[in-house]
């Protein structure tokens, strides 16, 4: 099966600009997660979709971040306006519903805000 | 606060040696997982151990779990240069609605 695909792999933007990251999960995976890793720190949870519904968005830093998963397929994460501290690697992961919750990750989208 | 904390933060060993990495966590868990990340790639699931299990093996990997101490260890035996990567433990907290919590990771370097 195809893996989790993320686009773009790297984005460099200026403070105040907008960036939209996209994630295509594995087909049939109802669970979709966004995580972020800032250099040298832990991988932090941002939010969790089950199909098109936001199950848990407790990790979203503030209202500059907007995640959507229309139709329960791919997801987008928009940062508007971007700030310097938003720099990091944004990972998307997906999983089937069920016991264990083993995640399959994408390669990540590296965001650099200048 | 960080749920999983790995230790050490960096480890350098010679090919053929064993590598032991530790993880401590704070809350009750359903299971604990270990993931590997090669540079520039996504995390790859290695092994899952449930809260009622004490030890699990998969190839050259051995994971232990001590729920009384809230800690886990990952042992890689007979390491290879290809094992060079970052390793993360992730906990699936009890009652937490299917959210994995990761630590900072351990950077393992295996010298050929």
GROMACS .gro file of C-alpha atoms in nm:
model
  226
    1UNK     CA    1   0.000   0.000   0.000
    2UNK     CA    2   0.112   0.357  -0.059
    3UNK     CA    3   0.246   0.532   0.249
    4UNK     CA    4   0.157   0.862   0.408
    5UNK     CA    5   0.248   1.146   0.174
    6UNK     CA    6   0.323   1.499   0.282
    7UNK     CA    7   0.368   1.809   0.071
    8UNK     CA    8   0.574   2.024   0.055
    9UNK     CA    9   0.882   1.857   0.194
   10UNK     CA   10   1.033   2.194   0.276
   11UNK     CA   11   0.886   2.542   0.281
   12UNK     CA   12   1.069   2.867   0.350
   13UNK     CA   13   0.848   3.169   0.414
   14UNK     CA   14   0.874   3.507   0.575
   15UNK     CA   15   0.712   3.599   0.902
   16UNK     CA   16   0.354   3.706   0.841
   17UNK     CA   17   0.304   3.490   0.534
   18UNK     CA   18   0.072   3.195   0.503
   19UNK     CA   19   0.166   2.833   0.445
   20UNK     CA   20  -0.054   2.531   0.385
   21UNK     CA   21   0.078   2.183   0.446
   22UNK     CA   22  -0.095   1.882   0.300
   23UNK     CA   23  -0.112   1.522   0.415
   24UNK     CA   24  -0.248   1.224   0.224
   25UNK     CA   25  -0.295   0.935   0.467
   26UNK     CA   26  -0.301   0.569   0.381
   27UNK     CA   27  -0.629   0.484   0.212
   28UNK     CA   28  -0.878   0.342   0.461
   29UNK     CA   29  -0.708   0.492   0.766
   30UNK     CA   30  -0.974   0.677   0.959
   31UNK     CA   31  -0.731   0.823   1.211
   32UNK     CA   32  -0.512   1.112   1.100
   33UNK     CA   33  -0.273   1.297   1.329
   34UNK     CA   34  -0.058   1.606   1.303
   35UNK     CA   35   0.256   1.636   1.512
   36UNK     CA   36   0.532   1.896   1.518
   37UNK     CA   37   0.895   1.877   1.616
   38UNK     CA   38   1.086   2.191   1.692
   39UNK     CA   39   1.463   2.149   1.675
   40UNK     CA   40   1.595   1.943   1.965
   41UNK     CA   41   1.262   1.915   2.139
   42UNK     CA   42   1.002   1.645   2.170
   43UNK     CA   43   0.757   1.553   1.900
   44UNK     CA   44   0.445   1.735   2.008
   45UNK     CA   45   0.090   1.634   1.931
   46UNK     CA   46  -0.117   1.894   1.749
   47UNK     CA   47  -0.447   1.729   1.662
   48UNK     CA   48  -0.631   1.411   1.574
   49UNK     CA   49  -0.901   1.352   1.313
   50UNK     CA   50  -1.131   1.055   1.297
   51UNK     CA   51  -1.252   1.065   0.940
   52UNK     CA   52  -1.351   1.428   0.890
   53UNK     CA   53  -1.417   1.506   1.256
   54UNK     CA   54  -1.168   1.668   1.492
   55UNK     CA   55  -1.139   1.420   1.778
   56UNK     CA   56  -0.880   1.612   1.975
   57UNK     CA   57  -0.724   1.948   1.892
   58UNK     CA   58  -0.578   2.012   2.235
   59UNK     CA   59  -0.227   2.047   2.097
   60UNK     CA   60  -0.297   2.326   1.850
   61UNK     CA   61  -0.079   2.617   1.966
   62UNK     CA   62  -0.318   2.902   1.885
   63UNK     CA   63  -0.577   3.023   1.638
   64UNK     CA   64  -0.314   3.090   1.372
   65UNK     CA   65  -0.327   2.719   1.301
   66UNK     CA   66  -0.621   2.570   1.112
   67UNK     CA   67  -0.653   2.205   1.020
   68UNK     CA   68  -0.913   2.054   0.793
   69UNK     CA   69  -0.995   1.711   0.660
   70UNK     CA   70  -1.279   1.757   0.420
   71UNK     CA   71  -1.441   1.432   0.314
   72UNK     CA   72  -1.227   1.235   0.552
   73UNK     CA   73  -0.944   1.184   0.306
   74UNK     CA   74  -0.648   1.422   0.285
   75UNK     CA   75  -0.585   1.688   0.544
   76UNK     CA   76  -0.441   2.038   0.532
   77UNK     CA   77  -0.275   2.239   0.805
   78UNK     CA   78  -0.265   2.610   0.744
   79UNK     CA   79  -0.053   2.854   0.941
   80UNK     CA   80  -0.164   3.214   0.902
   81UNK     CA   81   0.016   3.441   0.972
   82UNK     CA   82   0.335   3.246   1.035
   83UNK     CA   83   0.565   3.343   1.321
   84UNK     CA   84   0.931   3.257   1.377
   85UNK     CA   85   0.847   3.003   1.648
   86UNK     CA   86   0.636   2.804   1.402
   87UNK     CA   87   0.954   2.674   1.239
   88UNK     CA   88   0.998   2.302   1.272
   89UNK     CA   89   0.908   1.974   1.109
   90UNK     CA   90   0.539   1.894   1.081
   91UNK     CA   91   0.461   1.525   1.071
   92UNK     CA   92   0.140   1.365   0.964
   93UNK     CA   93   0.054   1.010   1.065
   94UNK     CA   94  -0.240   0.780   1.007
   95UNK     CA   95  -0.375   0.458   1.152
   96UNK     CA   96  -0.667   0.221   1.130
   97UNK     CA   97  -0.921   0.224   1.408
   98UNK     CA   98  -0.861  -0.049   1.659
   99UNK     CA   99  -0.645  -0.171   1.941
  100UNK     CA  100  -0.283  -0.065   1.963
  101UNK     CA  101  -0.291   0.248   1.750
  102UNK     CA  102   0.031   0.194   1.557
  103UNK     CA  103   0.098   0.503   1.349
  104UNK     CA  104   0.239   0.524   0.999
  105UNK     CA  105   0.419   0.852   0.952
  106UNK     CA  106   0.490   1.066   0.651
  107UNK     CA  107   0.838   1.204   0.589
  108UNK     CA  108   0.739   1.541   0.732
  109UNK     CA  109   0.716   1.895   0.603
  110UNK     CA  110   0.998   2.117   0.720
  111UNK     CA  111   0.882   2.475   0.774
  112UNK     CA  112   1.131   2.755   0.805
  113UNK     CA  113   0.996   3.097   0.896
  114UNK     CA  114   1.242   3.383   0.843
  115UNK     CA  115   0.458   1.826   3.026
  116UNK     CA  116   0.655   1.559   2.845
  117UNK     CA  117   0.520   1.208   2.889
  118UNK     CA  118   0.805   1.003   2.747
  119UNK     CA  119   1.159   1.094   2.836
  120UNK     CA  120   1.432   0.896   2.673
  121UNK     CA  121   1.775   0.846   2.817
  122UNK     CA  122   2.051   0.887   2.721
  123UNK     CA  123   1.995   1.168   2.473
  124UNK     CA  124   2.283   1.052   2.257
  125UNK     CA  125   2.463   0.720   2.233
  126UNK     CA  126   2.765   0.624   2.026
  127UNK     CA  127   2.875   0.263   1.999
  128UNK     CA  128   3.085   0.037   1.782
  129UNK     CA  129   2.924  -0.193   1.528
  130UNK     CA  130   2.854  -0.530   1.687
  131UNK     CA  131   2.795  -0.387   2.035
  132UNK     CA  132   2.457  -0.375   2.204
  133UNK     CA  133   2.268  -0.048   2.246
  134UNK     CA  134   2.036   0.009   2.540
  135UNK     CA  135   1.798   0.302   2.546
  136UNK     CA  136   1.562   0.391   2.827
  137UNK     CA  137   1.231   0.569   2.846
  138UNK     CA  138   1.041   0.695   3.149
  139UNK     CA  139   0.685   0.818   3.155
  140UNK     CA  140   0.448   0.973   3.402
  141UNK     CA  141   0.092   0.846   3.364
  142UNK     CA  142  -0.079   0.509   3.333
  143UNK     CA  143  -0.061   0.365   2.984
  144UNK     CA  144  -0.239   0.123   2.755
  145UNK     CA  145   0.078   0.049   2.565
  146UNK     CA  146   0.424   0.182   2.489
  147UNK     CA  147   0.578   0.190   2.144
  148UNK     CA  148   0.925   0.252   2.005
  149UNK     CA  149   0.982   0.428   1.675
  150UNK     CA  150   1.293   0.493   1.469
  151UNK     CA  151   1.361   0.795   1.253
  152UNK     CA  152   1.634   0.802   0.995
  153UNK     CA  153   1.756   1.145   0.896
  154UNK     CA  154   1.507   1.324   0.672
  155UNK     CA  155   1.254   1.046   0.691
  156UNK     CA  156   0.935   0.981   0.885
  157UNK     CA  157   0.914   0.777   1.201
  158UNK     CA  158   0.890   0.403   1.156
  159UNK     CA  159   0.718   0.182   1.410
  160UNK     CA  160   0.948  -0.078   1.563
  161UNK     CA  161   0.765  -0.254   1.842
  162UNK     CA  162   0.465  -0.222   2.073
  163UNK     CA  163   0.442  -0.357   2.426
  164UNK     CA  164   0.113  -0.362   2.612
  165UNK     CA  165   0.078  -0.259   2.974
  166UNK     CA  166   0.022  -0.619   3.084
  167UNK     CA  167   0.339  -0.740   2.911
  168UNK     CA  168   0.686  -0.729   3.063
  169UNK     CA  169   0.910  -0.820   2.772
  170UNK     CA  170   0.882  -0.850   2.398
  171UNK     CA  171   1.123  -0.950   2.122
  172UNK     CA  172   1.136  -0.872   1.754
  173UNK     CA  173   1.445  -0.979   1.564
  174UNK     CA  174   1.741  -0.798   1.722
  175UNK     CA  175   1.511  -0.582   1.933
  176UNK     CA  176   1.415  -0.653   2.291
  177UNK     CA  177   1.179  -0.427   2.480
  178UNK     CA  178   1.102  -0.440   2.850
  179UNK     CA  179   0.831  -0.260   3.040
  180UNK     CA  180   0.815  -0.197   3.413
  181UNK     CA  181   0.482  -0.032   3.490
  182UNK     CA  182   0.565  -0.002   3.861
  183UNK     CA  183   0.862   0.217   3.772
  184UNK     CA  184   0.692   0.366   3.467
  185UNK     CA  185   0.989   0.284   3.251
  186UNK     CA  186   1.083   0.090   2.940
  187UNK     CA  187   1.405  -0.008   2.775
  188UNK     CA  188   1.490  -0.088   2.416
  189UNK     CA  189   1.786  -0.315   2.354
  190UNK     CA  190   1.932  -0.351   2.006
  191UNK     CA  191   2.169  -0.644   1.993
  192UNK     CA  192   2.464  -0.680   1.756
  193UNK     CA  193   2.421  -0.327   1.626
  194UNK     CA  194   2.489  -0.235   1.265
  195UNK     CA  195   2.583   0.093   1.101
  196UNK     CA  196   2.233   0.095   0.950
  197UNK     CA  197   2.087   0.120   1.303
  198UNK     CA  198   2.217   0.478   1.318
  199UNK     CA  199   1.903   0.685   1.370
  200UNK     CA  200   1.694   0.864   1.631
  201UNK     CA  201   1.479   0.646   1.851
  202UNK     CA  202   1.160   0.760   2.021
  203UNK     CA  203   0.938   0.602   2.278
  204UNK     CA  204   0.569   0.686   2.260
  205UNK     CA  205   0.301   0.619   2.516
  206UNK     CA  206  -0.066   0.558   2.459
  207UNK     CA  207  -0.205   0.686   2.787
  208UNK     CA  208  -0.496   0.504   2.947
  209UNK     CA  209  -0.821   0.679   2.866
  210UNK     CA  210  -0.642   0.924   2.641
  211UNK     CA  211  -0.849   0.878   2.328
  212UNK     CA  212  -0.585   0.723   2.104
  213UNK     CA  213  -0.320   0.992   2.118
  214UNK     CA  214   0.047   0.891   2.129
  215UNK     CA  215   0.280   1.110   2.331
  216UNK     CA  216   0.644   1.117   2.223
  217UNK     CA  217   0.966   1.221   2.392
  218UNK     CA  218   1.270   1.406   2.259
  219UNK     CA  219   1.433   1.096   2.124
  220UNK     CA  220   1.774   0.934   2.149
  221UNK     CA  221   2.033   0.979   1.877
  222UNK     CA  222   2.215   0.652   1.821
  223UNK     CA  223   2.536   0.647   1.621
  224UNK     CA  224   2.683   0.310   1.530
  225UNK     CA  225   3.044   0.336   1.413
  226UNK     CA  226   3.150   0.087   1.147
   0.00000   0.00000   0.00000
